[in-house]
Coordinates of C-alpha atoms in Angstrom, one line a residue:
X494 CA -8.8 -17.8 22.9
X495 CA -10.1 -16.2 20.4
X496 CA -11.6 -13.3 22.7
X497 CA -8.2 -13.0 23.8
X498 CA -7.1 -12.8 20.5
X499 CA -9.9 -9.8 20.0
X500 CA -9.1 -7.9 23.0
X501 CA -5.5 -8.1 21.9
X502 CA -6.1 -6.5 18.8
X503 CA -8.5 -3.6 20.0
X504 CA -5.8 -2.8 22.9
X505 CA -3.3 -2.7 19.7
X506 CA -5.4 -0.4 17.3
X507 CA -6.8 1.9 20.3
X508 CA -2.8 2.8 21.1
X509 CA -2.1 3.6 17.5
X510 CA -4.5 5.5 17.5
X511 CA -3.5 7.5 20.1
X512 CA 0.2 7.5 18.6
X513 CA -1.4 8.5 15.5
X514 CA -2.8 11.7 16.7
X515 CA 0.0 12.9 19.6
X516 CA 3.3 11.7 17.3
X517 CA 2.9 13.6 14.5
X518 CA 2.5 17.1 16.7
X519 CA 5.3 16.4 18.8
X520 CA 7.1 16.3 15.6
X521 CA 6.2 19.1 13.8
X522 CA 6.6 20.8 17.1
X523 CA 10.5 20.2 16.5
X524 CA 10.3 21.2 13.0
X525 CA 12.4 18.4 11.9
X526 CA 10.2 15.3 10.6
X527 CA 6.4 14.3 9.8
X528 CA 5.1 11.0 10.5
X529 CA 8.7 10.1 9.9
X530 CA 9.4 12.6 7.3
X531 CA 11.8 15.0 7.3
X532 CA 10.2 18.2 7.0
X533 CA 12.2 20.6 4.7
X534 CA 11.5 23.1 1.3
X535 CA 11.6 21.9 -1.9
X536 CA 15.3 21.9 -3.8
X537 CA 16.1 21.0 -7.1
X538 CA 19.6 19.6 -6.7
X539 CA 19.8 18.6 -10.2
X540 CA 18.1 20.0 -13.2
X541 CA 14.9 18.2 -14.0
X542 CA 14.4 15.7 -16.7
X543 CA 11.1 13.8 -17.1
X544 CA 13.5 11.3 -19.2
X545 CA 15.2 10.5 -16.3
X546 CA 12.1 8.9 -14.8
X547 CA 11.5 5.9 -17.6
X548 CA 8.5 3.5 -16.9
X549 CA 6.6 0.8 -19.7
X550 CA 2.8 1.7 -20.7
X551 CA 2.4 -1.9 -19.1
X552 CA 2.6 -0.8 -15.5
X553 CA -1.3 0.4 -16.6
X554 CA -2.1 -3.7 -17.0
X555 CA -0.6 -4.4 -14.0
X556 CA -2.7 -1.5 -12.2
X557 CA -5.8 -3.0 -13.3
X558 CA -5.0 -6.3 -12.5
X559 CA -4.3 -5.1 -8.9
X560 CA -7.4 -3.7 -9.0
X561 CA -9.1 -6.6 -9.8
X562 CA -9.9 -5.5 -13.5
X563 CA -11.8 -3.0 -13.1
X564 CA -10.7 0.3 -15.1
X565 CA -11.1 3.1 -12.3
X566 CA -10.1 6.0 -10.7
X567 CA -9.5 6.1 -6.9
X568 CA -10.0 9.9 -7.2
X569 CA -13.1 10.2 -8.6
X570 CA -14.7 6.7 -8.4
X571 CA -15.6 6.8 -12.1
X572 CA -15.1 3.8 -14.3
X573 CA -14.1 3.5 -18.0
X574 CA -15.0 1.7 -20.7
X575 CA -11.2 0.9 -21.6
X576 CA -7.6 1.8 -20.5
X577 CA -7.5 4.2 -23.5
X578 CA -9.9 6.4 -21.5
X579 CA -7.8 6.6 -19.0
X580 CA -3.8 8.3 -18.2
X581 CA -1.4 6.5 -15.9
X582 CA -1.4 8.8 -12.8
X583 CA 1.6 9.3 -9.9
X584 CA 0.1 10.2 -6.9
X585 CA 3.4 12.1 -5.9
X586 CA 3.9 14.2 -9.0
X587 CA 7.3 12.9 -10.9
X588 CA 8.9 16.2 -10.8
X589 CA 7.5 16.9 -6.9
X590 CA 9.9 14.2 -6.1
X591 CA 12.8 14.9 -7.6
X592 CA 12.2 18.2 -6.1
X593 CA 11.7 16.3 -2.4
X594 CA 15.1 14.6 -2.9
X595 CA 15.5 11.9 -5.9
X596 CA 17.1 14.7 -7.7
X597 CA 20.4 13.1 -5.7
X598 CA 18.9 9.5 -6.1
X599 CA 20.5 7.1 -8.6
X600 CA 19.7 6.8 -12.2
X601 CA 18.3 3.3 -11.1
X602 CA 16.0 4.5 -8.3
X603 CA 14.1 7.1 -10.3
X604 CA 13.4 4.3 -12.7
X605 CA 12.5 2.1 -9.7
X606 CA 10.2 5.6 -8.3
X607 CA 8.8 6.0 -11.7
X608 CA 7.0 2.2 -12.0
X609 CA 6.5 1.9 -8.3
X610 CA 2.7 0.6 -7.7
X611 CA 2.3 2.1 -4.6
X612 CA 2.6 5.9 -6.3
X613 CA 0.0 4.5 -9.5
X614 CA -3.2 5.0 -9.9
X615 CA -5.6 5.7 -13.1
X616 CA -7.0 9.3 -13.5
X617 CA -9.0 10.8 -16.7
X618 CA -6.7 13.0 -19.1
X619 CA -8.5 16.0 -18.1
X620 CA -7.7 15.5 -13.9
X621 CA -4.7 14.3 -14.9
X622 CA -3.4 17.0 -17.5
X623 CA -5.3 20.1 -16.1
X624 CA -6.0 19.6 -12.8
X625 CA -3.9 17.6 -11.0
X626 CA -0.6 18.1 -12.6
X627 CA 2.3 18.5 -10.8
X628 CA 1.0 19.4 -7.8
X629 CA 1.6 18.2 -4.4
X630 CA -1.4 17.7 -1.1
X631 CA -1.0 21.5 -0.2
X632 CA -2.8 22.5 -3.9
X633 CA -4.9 19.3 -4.9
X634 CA -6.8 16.8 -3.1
X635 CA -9.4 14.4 -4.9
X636 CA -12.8 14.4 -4.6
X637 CA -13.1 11.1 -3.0
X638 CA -10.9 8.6 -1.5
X639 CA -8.7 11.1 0.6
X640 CA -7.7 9.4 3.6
X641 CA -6.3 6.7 0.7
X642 CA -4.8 9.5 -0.7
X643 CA -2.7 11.0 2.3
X644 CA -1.8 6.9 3.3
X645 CA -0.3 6.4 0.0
X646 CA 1.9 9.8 0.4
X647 CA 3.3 8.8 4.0
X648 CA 3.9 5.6 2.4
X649 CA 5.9 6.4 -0.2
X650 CA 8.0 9.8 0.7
X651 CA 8.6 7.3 3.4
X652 CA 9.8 4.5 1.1
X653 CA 12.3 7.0 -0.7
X654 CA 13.4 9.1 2.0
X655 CA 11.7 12.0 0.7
X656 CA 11.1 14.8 2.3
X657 CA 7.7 17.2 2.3
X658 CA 7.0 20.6 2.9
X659 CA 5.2 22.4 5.7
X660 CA 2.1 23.4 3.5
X661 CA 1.5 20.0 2.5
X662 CA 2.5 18.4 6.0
X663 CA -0.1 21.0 7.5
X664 CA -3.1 19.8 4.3
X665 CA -2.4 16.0 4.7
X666 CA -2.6 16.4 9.0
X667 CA -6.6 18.0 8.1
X668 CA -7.1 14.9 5.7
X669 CA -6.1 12.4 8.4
X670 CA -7.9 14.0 11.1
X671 CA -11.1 13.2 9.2
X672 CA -10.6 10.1 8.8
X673 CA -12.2 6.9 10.2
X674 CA -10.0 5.2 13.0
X675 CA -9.4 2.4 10.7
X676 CA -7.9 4.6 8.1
X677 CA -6.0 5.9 11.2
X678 CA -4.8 3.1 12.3
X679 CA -3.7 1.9 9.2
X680 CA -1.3 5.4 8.8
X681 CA -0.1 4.7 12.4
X682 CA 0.4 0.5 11.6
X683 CA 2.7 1.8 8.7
X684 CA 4.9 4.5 10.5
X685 CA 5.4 2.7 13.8
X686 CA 5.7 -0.9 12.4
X687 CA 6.5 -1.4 9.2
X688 CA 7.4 -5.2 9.0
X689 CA 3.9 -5.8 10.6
X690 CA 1.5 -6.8 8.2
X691 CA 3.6 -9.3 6.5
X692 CA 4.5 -11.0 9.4
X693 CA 0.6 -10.5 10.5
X694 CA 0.2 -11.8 7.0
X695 CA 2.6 -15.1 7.2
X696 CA 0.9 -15.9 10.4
X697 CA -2.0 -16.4 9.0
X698 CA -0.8 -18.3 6.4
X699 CA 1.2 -20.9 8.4
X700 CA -2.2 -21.2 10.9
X701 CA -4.3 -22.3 7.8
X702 CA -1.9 -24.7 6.9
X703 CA -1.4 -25.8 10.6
X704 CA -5.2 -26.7 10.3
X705 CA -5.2 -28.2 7.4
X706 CA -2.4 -30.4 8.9
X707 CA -4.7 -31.5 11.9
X708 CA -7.7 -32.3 9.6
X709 CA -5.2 -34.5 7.6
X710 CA -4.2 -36.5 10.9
X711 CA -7.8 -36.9 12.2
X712 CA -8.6 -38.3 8.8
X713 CA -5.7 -40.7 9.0
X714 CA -2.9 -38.5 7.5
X715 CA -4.3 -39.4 4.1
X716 CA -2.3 -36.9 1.6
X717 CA -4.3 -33.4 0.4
X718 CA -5.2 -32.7 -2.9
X719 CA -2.1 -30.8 -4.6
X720 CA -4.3 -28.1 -5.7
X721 CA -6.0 -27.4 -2.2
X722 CA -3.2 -25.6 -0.6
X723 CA -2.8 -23.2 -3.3
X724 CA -6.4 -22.4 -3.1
X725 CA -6.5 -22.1 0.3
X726 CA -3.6 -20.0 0.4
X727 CA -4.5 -17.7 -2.7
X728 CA -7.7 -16.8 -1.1
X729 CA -6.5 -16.1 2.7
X730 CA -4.3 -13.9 0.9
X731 CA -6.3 -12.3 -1.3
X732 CA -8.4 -11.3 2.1
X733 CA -5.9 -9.9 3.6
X734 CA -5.3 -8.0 0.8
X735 CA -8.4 -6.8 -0.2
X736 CA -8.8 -5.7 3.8
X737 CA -5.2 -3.8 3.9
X738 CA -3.7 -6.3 6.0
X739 CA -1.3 -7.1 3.3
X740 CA 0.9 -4.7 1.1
X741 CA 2.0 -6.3 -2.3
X742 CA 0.6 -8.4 -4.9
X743 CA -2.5 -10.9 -4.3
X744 CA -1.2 -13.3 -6.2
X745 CA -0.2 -16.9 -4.7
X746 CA 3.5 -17.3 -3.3
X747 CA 5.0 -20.5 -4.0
X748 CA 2.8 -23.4 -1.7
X749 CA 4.9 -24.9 1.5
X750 CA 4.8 -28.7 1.2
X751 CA 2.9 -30.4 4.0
X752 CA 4.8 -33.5 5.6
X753 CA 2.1 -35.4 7.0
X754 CA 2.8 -39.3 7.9
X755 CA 0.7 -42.1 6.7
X756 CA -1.0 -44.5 9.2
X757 CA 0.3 -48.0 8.6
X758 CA -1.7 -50.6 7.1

């Protein structure tokens, strides 16, 4: 079964791959969308007010707690000593969206872009201030962590309906075609199927507790301890997580209660 299981999930990643690499030139071939993008120039709709895109200082906690407490940079791999070392970075510049389409988005979803985890990430003041900036794939790419880079772009212009430019369509298709299948895959997983990895993810969940509900019946259906189905399912999360199967926080949902009938005396 389980080299069934294996096969299963080779066959799956080798076609991705293969969509990965022949979908996005068929599209670009139209000139309308990029890995399910729309493909047009930048236009400011609206004049541009960083104001308008409001977040807390605390989304920097929250960033650090996602990455399990450890104070670093994705684009650099370099560490700090303390959050006050560091700048709160968006990986799609603020102003490069509202160019790319939120300048017609609510006042409410340019809050919601603006504290969005999936577009935060740490950076020194220097990258952050001189380097970086405002600019968009086409002008900057980090030193490391690249293929991150380009998964976290498709993710989110995707999230928000934005739209990219050729140049930077063109910089991020380089980026991706040096990346490791994995990385690949993962890009492909996320334009084609979307809804995957958390029903992937609640799969996995309700098999662990589907075994945990057969060891309780060959032991005599005697109940668990309360606190071992939280721990179970904190960590098989946190796994899946840690690995990319699992978008979101790593933190426990609430535990599903376990019926399990008592033998008779």
């Amino acid at each position: 079964m389980r080299q069934q299981l294996f096969a299963g999930l080779l066959l799956a990643v080798s076609a991705l791959l293969l969509l990965s690499l022949v979908l996005p030139g068929l599209s670009l071939a139209q000139g309308e969308v990029w890995r399910g993008i729309p493909v047009a120039p930048e236009n400011r709709c609206s004049p541009y007010d960083r104001d308008d895109y409001p977040y807390s200082q605390s989304v920097e906690l929250q960033i650090i707690a996602r990455e399990g407490g450890q104070i670093c940079s994705p684009y650099t791999n370099e560490c700090f000593e303390s959050r006050f070392d560091t700048d709160i970075e968006h990986i799609i510049a603020v102003s490069e969206a509202h160019d790319s389409g939120l300048c017609a988005a609510s006042a409410a979803t340019r809050a919601q872009f603006a504290s969005d985890l999936r577009n935060l990430t740490l950076a020194s003041p220097a990258l952050n201030r001189t380097q970086k900036r405002a600019k968009d794939a086409a002008d900057w790419l980090p030193a490391q962590n690249r293929c991150w880079f380009a998964r976290q772009i498709v993710t989110v212009r995707r999230a928000y309906s934005l739209t990219i430019d050729r140049r930077e369509a063109d910089a991020l298709d380089r980026v991706i075609a040096g990346c490791s299948p994995l990385n690949l895959a993962s890009i492909a997983w996320e334009e084609i199927y979307p809804s995957i990895q958390e029903i992937y993810a609640s799969v996995q969940v309700f098999s662990a507790i589907f075994r945990e509900s057969a060891r309780l019946r060959r032991r005599g259906g005697r109940a668990a301890d309360p606190h071992t189905r939280p721990a179970i399912q904190l960590q098989l999360r946190q796994g899946l997580f840690r690995n990319g199967l699992l978008r979101g926080s790593p933190v426990p949902v609430k535990p599903v209660q376990l019926h399990t009938a008592r033998r008779r005396q």
